[in-house]
Short mmCIF file of C-alpha atoms in Angstrom, two decimals:
data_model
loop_
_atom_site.label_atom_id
_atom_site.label_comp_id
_atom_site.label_asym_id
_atom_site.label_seq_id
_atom_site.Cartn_x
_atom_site.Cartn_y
_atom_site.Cartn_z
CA UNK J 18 9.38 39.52 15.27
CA UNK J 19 8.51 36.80 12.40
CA UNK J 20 7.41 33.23 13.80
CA UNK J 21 9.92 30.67 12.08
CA UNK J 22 8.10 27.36 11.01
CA UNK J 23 9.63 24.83 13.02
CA UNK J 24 8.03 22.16 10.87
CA UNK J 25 10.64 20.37 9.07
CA UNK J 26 8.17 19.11 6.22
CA UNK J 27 6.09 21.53 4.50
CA UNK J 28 1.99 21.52 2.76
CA UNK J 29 3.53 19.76 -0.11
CA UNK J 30 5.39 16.85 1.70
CA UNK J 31 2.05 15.75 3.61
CA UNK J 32 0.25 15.82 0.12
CA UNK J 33 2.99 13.37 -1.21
CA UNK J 34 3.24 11.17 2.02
CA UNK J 35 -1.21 10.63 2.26
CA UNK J 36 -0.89 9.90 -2.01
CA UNK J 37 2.03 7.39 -0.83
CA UNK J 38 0.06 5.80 2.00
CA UNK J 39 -2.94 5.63 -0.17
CA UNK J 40 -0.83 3.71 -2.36
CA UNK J 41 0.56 1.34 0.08
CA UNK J 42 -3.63 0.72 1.91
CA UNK J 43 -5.03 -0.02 -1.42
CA UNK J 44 -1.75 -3.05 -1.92
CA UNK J 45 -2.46 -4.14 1.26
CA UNK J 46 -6.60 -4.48 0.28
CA UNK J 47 -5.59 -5.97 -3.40
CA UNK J 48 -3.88 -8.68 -1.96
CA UNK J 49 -6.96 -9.67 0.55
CA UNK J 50 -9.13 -12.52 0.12
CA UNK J 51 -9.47 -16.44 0.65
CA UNK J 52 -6.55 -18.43 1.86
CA UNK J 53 -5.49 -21.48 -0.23
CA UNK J 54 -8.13 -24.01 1.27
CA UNK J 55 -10.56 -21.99 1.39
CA UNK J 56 -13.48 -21.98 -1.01
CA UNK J 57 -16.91 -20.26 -0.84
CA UNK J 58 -16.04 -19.32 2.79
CA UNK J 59 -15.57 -22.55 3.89
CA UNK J 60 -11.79 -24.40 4.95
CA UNK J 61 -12.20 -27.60 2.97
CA UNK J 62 -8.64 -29.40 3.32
CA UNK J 63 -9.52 -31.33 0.04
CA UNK J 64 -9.70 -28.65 -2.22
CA UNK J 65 -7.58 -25.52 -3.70
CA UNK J 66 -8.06 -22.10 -4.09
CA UNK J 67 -6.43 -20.93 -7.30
CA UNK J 68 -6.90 -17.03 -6.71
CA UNK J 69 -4.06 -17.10 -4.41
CA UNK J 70 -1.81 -17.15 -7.40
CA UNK J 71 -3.95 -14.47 -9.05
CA UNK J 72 -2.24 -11.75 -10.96
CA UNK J 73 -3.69 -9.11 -8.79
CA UNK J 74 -2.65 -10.52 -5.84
CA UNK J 75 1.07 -11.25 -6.95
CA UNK J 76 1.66 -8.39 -8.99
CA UNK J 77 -0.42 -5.43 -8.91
CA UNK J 78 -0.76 -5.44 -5.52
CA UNK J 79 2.64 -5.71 -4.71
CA UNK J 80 3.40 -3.06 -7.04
CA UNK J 81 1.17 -0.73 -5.32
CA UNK J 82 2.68 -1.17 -1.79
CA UNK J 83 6.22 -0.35 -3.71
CA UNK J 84 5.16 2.44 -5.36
CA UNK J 85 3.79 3.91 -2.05
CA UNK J 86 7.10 3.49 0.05
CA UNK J 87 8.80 4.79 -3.12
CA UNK J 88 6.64 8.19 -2.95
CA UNK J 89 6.70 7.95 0.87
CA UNK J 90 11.14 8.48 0.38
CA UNK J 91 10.55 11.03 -2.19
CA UNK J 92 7.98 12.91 0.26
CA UNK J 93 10.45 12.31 2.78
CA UNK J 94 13.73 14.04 0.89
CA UNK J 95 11.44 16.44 -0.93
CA UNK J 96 12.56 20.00 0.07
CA UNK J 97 10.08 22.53 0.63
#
């Protein structure tokens, strides 16, 4: 008698769901780094940290956590 899979997502599915959650760890790391008043490590209320407004941290990373939820549906849906 044959053993069914009972898995409902298949080799293929996990591939797409790690490259999706790759996608979404490496957003989450771009968009690390100083707060606003922060500065060489140091909270200093009389200064400002520009880099929060930096384009990797307001649009690349971003990006990256979309694409990886948008890969994480398609792994989802994917048939086998």
């Amino acid at each position: 008698m044959p053993q069914e899979n009972t898995f409902y997502f298949g080799k293929e599915n996990f591939k797409w769901m790690l490259i999706g959650l790759a996608f979404i760890v490496v957003g989450f790391l771009l968009m690390m780094g100083a707060d606003a008043n922060t500065v060489d490590g140091k909270f200093d209320p009389n200064s400002w940290n520009d880099d929060i407004f930096s384009i990797r941290r307001i649009r690349i990373a971003p990006l990256f956590v979309v694409i990886g939820f948008v890969i994480e549906v398609y792994a989802i849906l994917k048939r086998k």
